[in-house]
Amino acid sequence: MGRVTAPVFEHHREALGIGEAAPRLSWRTETDEPDWTQLAYQVRVIGGDGDVVADTGRVDSPDCVLVDWPGPALTSRQRATARVRVWGGSDGAATDWSPPATVEAGLLTRADWHARPVTPDREPPDGPLPVALLRRAFTVDGPVRSARLYTTSYGVHETEINGTRVGDDVLAPGWTSYHHRLRYRTHDVTGLLRRGENALGALLGEGWYTGRLGWDGGRRARYGPHRALLAQLEIRYADGRTHTVATDPDWHWTTGPLLRSELYDGEEYDARRERDGWSNPGHEDRDWQPVQELPFPAAELVAPTAPPVRRVRTVPVRAVHTTPSGRTVVDFGENVVGRLRIRVTGPAGHTVTLRHAEVLDGGELARRPLRDAAATDTYVLRGTGSLETYEPRFTCHGFRYAEIDGWPGEFDPACVAAVVIRTDLRRTGWFRCSDPLVDRLHGNVLASLHGNFLDLPTDCPQRDERLGWTGDIAVFAPTAAFLYDCTGMLGGWLRDLAAEQFARPDRSVPLVVPDILDPPMADGVHALWGDAAVLVPWALYRASGDIEVLRAQYPSMAAWLALGAARAETGGGVWRDPGQLGDWLDPAAPPDDPAAARTDADLVACAFLVHSADLVAEAAELLDEKDDAHRHRELAARLRTAFAAEFVTPAGRLSSDSQTAYTLALSFGLLTTADQRHTAARRLAHLVRRSGFRIATGFAGTPLICDALCSVGEHRLAHRMLAERHCPSWLYPVTMGATTIWERWDSLLPDGTVNPGQMTSFNHYALGSVADWLHRTVAGLAPAEPGWRRIRVVPRPGGTLTHAWAAHLTPYGRAESGWRLDGGTLTVDVRVPPGVRAEIALPGSDTTLERGAGRHEFTIPYDVPPRPVTEIGHPLVPREPCDCGTAAPMPPTPATTGRPPGEPQPHHAS
Ligand code: BGC
């Protein structure tokens, strides 16, 4: 007998204030019964007043993921509770009803909004603005049954009722393409109201709306000249009356202790200017000024599709250094994103300054890579004599180190912690293996996902960018979708991508979404970056099985393909464009010219265009757009022919003799004959050996090279590349103490100094996309069909690894694949969730075994011992000169020191 989990609505982790009127339901059945499958289900929906509003009765179906909403469509604010039971297993018995899950619709139409945006600002900002405090008092005149607060803003906000913070979201409402889509959130504030006088208050900062955005100094007020708050508090009394308190001209505003709070530059807080009780009823607000009302937003007001950004953990100080110049620097031992929380006592007016950086250079904070982001917070003490606690509110930084300046009295590291923030997604993927350096690499991938999933998928979290660069997530999406349930978050971001794309006359996909770039960056049409319109929805569909993601994005996918095809058409089938970013950050590219790759950028553009054409054709097929599917397939065939004519010799050599060129040709099926494929495979293997197994790929080739090698039987070479520690390689940064994935293969040079390139981040996930291969091939766990109803387990031991394991929380439950080599025996351990079938292909066997739910262990003789590098079976050809200086030394593993060479030794560890 199984146990059914509480159903989930759409992809929501939290279902208060959702935007879907007919949310699909998913549930899992937990059972140990081998081979368990669901035979039937029953969904019952209870309305807000306790009546059954829908009951499917018994439905004979194995479906349990994204099952259609059985009831009448929800109207705005409507609540419903769903329960599920299922029949299944060998005896076909029914389970008990699942625990209930409650959903509540948000404000589904514009007419539901009575609030109007109100602003404290008269003039567009010409410098950073103080954070505004806004408030309004109101009366509650009876027992309250429920109360909801719907809020959004131009700028970032936090709300309070009667002195208590509402919710725990950080940097609300996050960053969407504000001109098109403005996200609001719903909070249950029933418990915060009291009979009699009440007050609703909000802090309003600049955030992405009016704050400085972009490099080279950036620009302020990209979205408009005024910050504004849009808030609607709806109170339902026990006697059925309703009362709405909304932002309107009756609100007042003033300023308080936050003298400025900017995403890049940080915050200035003067505690002497705190206004005690400012959001309490009865607060004296005679010196406050009236707000100004603005017109209702032209943008669509959208409910969230993902959880908000939250504080997810705190990290204590691991070590304290005194730098060569005598400054105090704390080290958190890992590169994180968030801000510091300090507890301090001292005299009134005393200033503590907190400066952040990801690495040290010459023992001092390396702040050059931050470019124009000051990343500095200052706190002026109130001086009450008691402990004062401070954490910045509307900023965040990417840092491992922080310089603490002006600490009153003796510095106590226990009084400082790093508060880590990110979108509060659910973890779904895990990986481990026998090589601690590879485990660390995987941990670094995870850490860079954490650092860059801050409401939207960003390139980096520290310098004057932090933008939704499309190319970065285009290559990282499959990895992300294994590790976290990000269909809701990335699905929402894709709506922004489409909105931006369709607002452009040529339907091109901006390089960054939300798009804030100025010409000429704003104008180009860039392969791989633009292909995000296809690659990201496809990755989400593969991970979730949600065809609606494809349906929603299909116009965007098709429009991008049409644009690429038109570009190719003018070049006789070949997309020729001098401005492409191409195989961005090929390690051979000089520090100041990251696009100067070994691989011809036109080849990269054309290869991705063919790949996109294939995927869009498949999407059209799935969506039953037969004519489109046919058209896209024909386009793909024409583009393949043109690619072959332009870039492939009859023998199978490519015009760019590079790892990336062969990788793309093999991965995307761009070689027409078996002979060509053979030649390309041999050439790729040769190039990999000739480079001494070091990486020679950038954004385009890196995610695919290991798969390309495995697809032509070169597993050992893929493993060998993975194991390489010299620069450039995946493990080189690990040997240098990295705790996140770096932007460049050599963001830190082998001598421990920071790469002189202007663009040098230590927290960029794109090159970590190899983790997708670790999951699928090294551990051997992959979906055999979108959504994981069938899984594919093909573990491939290799290199010097003696065990590897991956787990994924599929929509049906947890799937695992692990293997262990012991002497001449290989043990493979597979876990198949209920309702799922697995295709298992063991090494050395041509047969595919099929298994149902349960644990399955296989033990087979395996006489290929883990092999060190030199036994690879091919003569090692001399290495090309290293692309980034001298070969890396092998410092102690980061697990023991965690510090790059050249860094000061700690003199104090907390
Ligand atoms: C970003 C990259 C991005 C690239 C493209 C960089 O500044 O950090 O990750 O994709 O620009 O131009």
Coordinates of N, CA, C and O in Angstrom, one line a residue, residues 342-346 350 352 379 381 385-390 406-408 415:
I342 N 26.1 42.2 10.8 CA 27.1 42.5 11.8 C 26.3 42.8 13.1 O 25.2 43.3 13.1
R343 N 27.0 42.5 14.2 CA 26.5 42.9 15.5 C 27.6 43.7 16.2 O 28.7 43.2 16.3
V344 N 27.3 44.9 16.5 CA 28.3 45.8 16.9 C 27.9 46.8 18.0 O 26.7 47.2 18.1
T345 N 28.8 47.2 18.9 CA 28.5 48.3 19.9 C 29.6 49.3 19.7 O 30.7 49.0 19.5
G346 N 29.2 50.5 20.0 CA 30.2 51.6 19.9 C 29.5 53.0 20.0 O 28.3 53.1 20.2
H350 N 29.9 56.6 14.9 CA 31.0 55.9 14.4 C 30.7 55.0 13.2 O 29.6 54.5 13.1
V352 N 31.3 51.9 10.5 CA 31.9 50.7 10.1 C 31.8 50.5 8.6 O 30.6 50.6 8.1
Y379 N 27.9 51.4 7.8 CA 26.9 51.5 8.9 C 27.4 52.5 9.9 O 28.5 52.4 10.5
L381 N 26.9 54.0 13.5 CA 26.2 53.5 14.8 C 25.3 54.5 15.4 O 25.5 55.7 15.3
G385 N 24.5 52.1 23.2 CA 25.2 51.3 24.3 C 24.9 49.8 24.2 O 25.6 49.0 24.7
S386 N 23.8 49.5 23.5 CA 23.5 48.1 23.4 C 24.0 47.6 22.0 O 24.4 48.4 21.2
L387 N 23.8 46.3 21.8 CA 24.3 45.7 20.6 C 23.4 46.1 19.4 O 22.2 46.0 19.5
E388 N 24.0 46.6 18.4 CA 23.2 47.0 17.2 C 23.4 46.0 16.1 O 24.6 45.5 15.8
T389 N 22.4 45.5 15.5 CA 22.5 44.5 14.4 C 22.2 45.2 13.1 O 21.2 45.9 12.9
Y390 N 23.0 44.9 12.1 CA 22.8 45.5 10.8 C 23.0 44.5 9.7 O 24.0 43.8 9.7
G406 N 37.1 50.1 10.5 CA 36.5 51.0 11.5 C 35.7 50.3 12.6 O 34.8 50.9 13.2
W407 N 36.0 49.0 12.8 CA 35.3 48.3 13.9 C 35.6 48.9 15.2 O 36.8 49.0 15.6
P408 N 34.6 49.3 16.0 CA 35.0 50.0 17.3 C 35.5 48.9 18.3 O 34.8 47.9 18.5
C415 N 31.0 38.2 15.5 CA 29.9 39.2 15.3 C 29.6 39.5 13.9 O 28.9 40.4 13.5

